[in-house]
Amino acid sequence: MNIKIPVSWLREYLKTDVAAKTMASYLSLAGPSVERVVKHKEEYIFDIEITTNRFDSASIFGLSRETFAILKSKNEKADLVAPKGQDFQIQPETKDLSVVDVLIKDKTLCHRFTAVVIDNVKIRQSPAIIKHRLESSGVRAINNIVDLTNYIMLELGQPMHAFDFDKISNGKMILRESKSGEKITTLDGKKYVLPQGVIVIESGGKLIDLCGIMGGQNSQITRRTKRILLFVQSYDPIRIRKATMALSIRTDAAARFENGVDVEAIPKALARAVYLAKQVSNARISSEVIDILSNKPKQKSITLDEAKLHSYLGFKLPKEKSIKILESLGFKVNFQNQTIIAIPPSWRNRDIKDDVDIIEEIARIYGYHRIPSTIPQGKIPNEISSNLEHVIKLKNDLKVLGLTEVMTYSIISNNLLALSQTVKNKVVELANPLTDQWQYMRPTLLISLAQVAAQNQYIKDSQKIFEIARVYLKKQKGLPDQPLILAIALTNSNFYEAKGFVENISGIIGRDLKIYKLKKKHLTQEDLSAAISEGSEQVGYFGLIDSKISDYFELNGPLYVVEINLTEIFNKAQAPKSYKKIHKYPPVIEDISVIVAEALEIGDILELLGKTAKPLLTKADVIDVYRDKKLGENKKSVTVRLYFQKAGGMPTPSDVATTRGQIISALEKTYRAMVRK
Amino acid sequence: MQEIEYIKQEALKILAENDFGSSYVKIFGKSGVFTQAAKKIKDVPEKNRPIFGQELNKAKKEIEQLLLEKRTEKSTRPAIKIDVTAPGKKRELGHLHLVSQAISEIVEIFNKLGFTLQSYPEIDWDYYAFESLNMPASHPARDEWETFFVKGEKDPKYGNLVLTPHTSNGQVREMERAKKPPIRMLNISRCYRRQIDISHTPMFHQFEGLLIDKKVTIGDLKGTFDYFTTRFFGPERVTRLRPHHFRFTEPSFEVDVTCGICLGKGCRLCKAGWLELGGAGMVHPNVLSSGKIDPKIYQGFAFGWGIERTIAMKTNLPDIRLLYQNDIRFLEQF
């Protein structure tokens, strides 16, 4: 939460000559951060970020306390002056006393309940100084009583409320939990239907207060109000938080109650409110003070071993310094047997719990900038990095292959999910999506890549893009599967280019990826697809993207895609590389062209060559595939480059001729191939 | 000895007409002129043989010398005019996403300090994302993480499934995995929060470091940051710690780095010379206990921040959403 602090108001309680900007930078380094110093008319205003543990400093006086301790550690002159009237003794001033009859149904709801009635109130505008201070703090001035409640909250950090006492039936109030379905209209005119468990006050059968959040409209102060119930409480933070979440109301008061208020300071806040009310509205006190303390916080005493403090700081800080710092923050401190025993002030009761909290107080006021930087000394753990380090390298290699990396959202819409053809019980769905554009965790990257390709298709003709990210598939029990996937998309491309990338990747990651005909239908078209496997397991596939997807994105040309499950691949060991003897003599290289049926696959030809001609044939590469009507109907010509090599010397012409003859006859017999002369 | 003179003349002719390689073969090769001549020595009358041999050797040396000179001679070729400003013939390279580039730099820097990159679930249990990090369900500090929840049943032990709103779910997971300190872990992952504006995207990357050992000081945390910023942002940039609050660290800090534009003097783009880098702190004893590590023996520090934010600080990116629009013209800039 951010609060605005007019510096002149701060100076009312913090007497010091230190300039506003200097004060701001001291504060940022040792306490709450001053995010901005704004000059508004003649006034400096601090815009301060308050963290949830330090709501005690989210007020003018709270911040004065904090600044005081920090200035003291800097040896600056400073004095802290408490707001007037906090110790004011509230005594009835009228004979005809108003009676407030309070019933708290469950004492865990409200830790402290204080109230007093004032009468003879004149509702009018607040004095200029109050209006000015409220407005500088970002609060609109309304009338003297409403302003007073806001003023107390800004000044002391304690929210309070004022009821028109004449609208409270017979002065009777019941503080209880709401029942489901009860209704209330708040001060701002909004109507709420409550769930069970919201803290409310009932009076005469109606709800008059949404406790700790906002008052009811039916009991609010109007111009005709004469008698007022001033009301200062502390509520169960957890119930307040649940209520604000359930009703989606954020108020300054609720934020403070959620984080807890200083229970001991509540009567002081009421006294200060009465003191001010008498000044701004001629009020008289017309009831006894009600103060029901049902849950007095225990005073804690925390021990901190000095050695532990030094081990956090990295050096020995003299104990006098530690003690002085803690005392300036309002702690009561004792020192015995190398331990610091500290009792936090009431306003720090909620956030100071352990010895490490005391360490923080000492270290921050001493100054983090004064702690020397060091490089960690201990042993380096004997750990191996996860696969993500291989991914970093792989990405770099893909870039060198000419692929450009994209990063797309892992959360997708219902429309994109439908394109992925994922069975419903595998889909990971969000319970609280931001919009319907971001509703499901994607089960594939291909849809996202198709979207990017479509988005850029009129900017770049030939796109080669990739992404490495997780996909998410629900399991019956436990965490969803979240494997890391590599996906590639190529526009203006073809099957063989896609296959080439897969082959390159196989080499880069050092695994023997095999490519074979795709049996199962995926997001690609069956006749232009292939599966990728590592060992016996399918780890991916590639091919021309499904026409439903290209139609959906209005792609203007074919899109070839590749998807490989890296988690599965990286979990398998790399094929070890071992030395093979380098042939001393060069190979004899010959090309052979054969005319075969169109349907015959290159793989079959190569397989046959391997079977027939080893060991003399050490390598066979297909260097050309050629189709022409002259070759005959449904025929193609395949040219293979053959490498003949042997250990003892160059193969002789007759060695080569024999093997070549075997190859030709095998091809002729098995595949009715015709050898071109 | 006319024959030798004849051989010499022939060799000189070969030298004049051929390049080094073929001259060598034609003169000293298997059927080269000198090799042939040496074979003829048997035809020479016996008394003349020594002289013939000496003369032949002399001639051979002369020719060898010339041959050597020929080897070092510049080959003559017609001059070619080069235009050094004309484009070279290059391979088409791709581009790495800025986020990957940053990740790779960060990992490299922290590797040198002994941190290794580990990997944890992106969709994880509430327990690891909050509960084990000293953040019980009712705690208002949870509001700062605008968390996405996954539909489905709660696990009785670990609670709801969430999209991790930070990388800190790796803290207790790493303690469970490593079992015993020392720990020096780096976690970089996609994270998710329910917010979108010019400095937030619902998906972003965070990186997190965790170091646990017997003696770990606030100074060690500062030193680690200094080491990182000098290498990542440059030697002229320094860091500072400010008090902050996180439930899983105590003390907690916000880490600032000097603004790259004004180098700490203060300008329009920074807060009085400083830019917020991320959060850090000394690991809270309760978190160590969640990870079954004894806080009486061990202490440590943790830090984490958004990668996109550091990129924006380094490249003057005006709007973080640009990173995820995947406009090829943007991607090809980096």
mmCIF file with all atom_site columns, C-alpha atoms in Angstrom, chain A residues 11 14-19 23 26 67-68 70-80:
data_model
loop_
_atom_site.group_PDB
_atom_site.id
_atom_site.type_symbol
_atom_site.label_atom_id
_atom_site.label_alt_id
_atom_site.label_comp_id
_atom_site.label_asym_id
_atom_site.label_entity_id
_atom_site.label_seq_id
_atom_site.pdbx_PDB_ins_code
_atom_site.Cartn_x
_atom_site.Cartn_y
_atom_site.Cartn_z
_atom_site.occupancy
_atom_site.B_iso_or_equiv
_atom_site.pdbx_formal_charge
_atom_site.auth_seq_id
_atom_site.auth_comp_id
_atom_site.auth_asym_id
_atom_site.auth_atom_id
_atom_site.pdbx_PDB_model_num
ATOM 1  C CA . ARG A 1 11 ? 7.037  17.854 11.496 1.00 0.00 ? 11 ARG A CA 1
ATOM 2  C CA . LEU A 1 14 ? 8.934  15.019 14.666 1.00 0.00 ? 14 LEU A CA 1
ATOM 3  C CA . LYS A 1 15 ? 10.925 18.070 15.594 1.00 0.00 ? 15 LYS A CA 1
ATOM 4  C CA . THR A 1 16 ? 14.032 18.242 13.466 1.00 0.00 ? 16 THR A CA 1
ATOM 5  C CA . ASP A 1 17 ? 15.922 20.563 11.163 1.00 0.00 ? 17 ASP A CA 1
ATOM 6  C CA . VAL A 1 18 ? 16.720 17.824 8.672  1.00 0.00 ? 18 VAL A CA 1
ATOM 7  C CA . ALA A 1 19 ? 15.521 18.794 5.180  1.00 0.00 ? 19 ALA A CA 1
ATOM 8  C CA . MET A 1 23 ? 14.809 12.717 5.397  1.00 0.00 ? 23 MET A CA 1
ATOM 9  C CA . TYR A 1 26 ? 17.409 8.280  4.988  1.00 0.00 ? 26 TYR A CA 1
ATOM 10 C CA . THR A 1 67 ? 11.968 8.486  11.164 1.00 0.00 ? 67 THR A CA 1
ATOM 11 C CA . PHE A 1 68 ? 12.959 9.472  14.674 1.00 0.00 ? 68 PHE A CA 1
ATOM 12 C CA . ILE A 1 70 ? 16.581 6.515  11.826 1.00 0.00 ? 70 ILE A CA 1
ATOM 13 C CA . LEU A 1 71 ? 17.609 10.143 12.367 1.00 0.00 ? 71 LEU A CA 1
ATOM 14 C CA . LYS A 1 72 ? 18.984 9.252  15.786 1.00 0.00 ? 72 LYS A CA 1
ATOM 15 C CA . SER A 1 73 ? 21.217 6.563  14.270 1.00 0.00 ? 73 SER A CA 1
ATOM 16 C CA . LYS A 1 74 ? 22.541 9.206  11.893 1.00 0.00 ? 74 LYS A CA 1
ATOM 17 C CA . ASN A 1 75 ? 23.339 11.407 14.871 1.00 0.00 ? 75 ASN A CA 1
ATOM 18 C CA . GLU A 1 76 ? 20.832 13.984 13.679 1.00 0.00 ? 76 GLU A CA 1
ATOM 19 C CA . LYS A 1 77 ? 18.987 16.080 16.218 1.00 0.00 ? 77 LYS A CA 1
ATOM 20 C CA . ALA A 1 78 ? 15.379 14.996 16.516 1.00 0.00 ? 78 ALA A CA 1
ATOM 21 C CA . ASP A 1 79 ? 12.587 14.903 19.076 1.00 0.00 ? 79 ASP A CA 1
ATOM 22 C CA . LEU A 1 80 ? 9.362  13.002 19.065 1.00 0.00 ? 80 LEU A CA 1
#
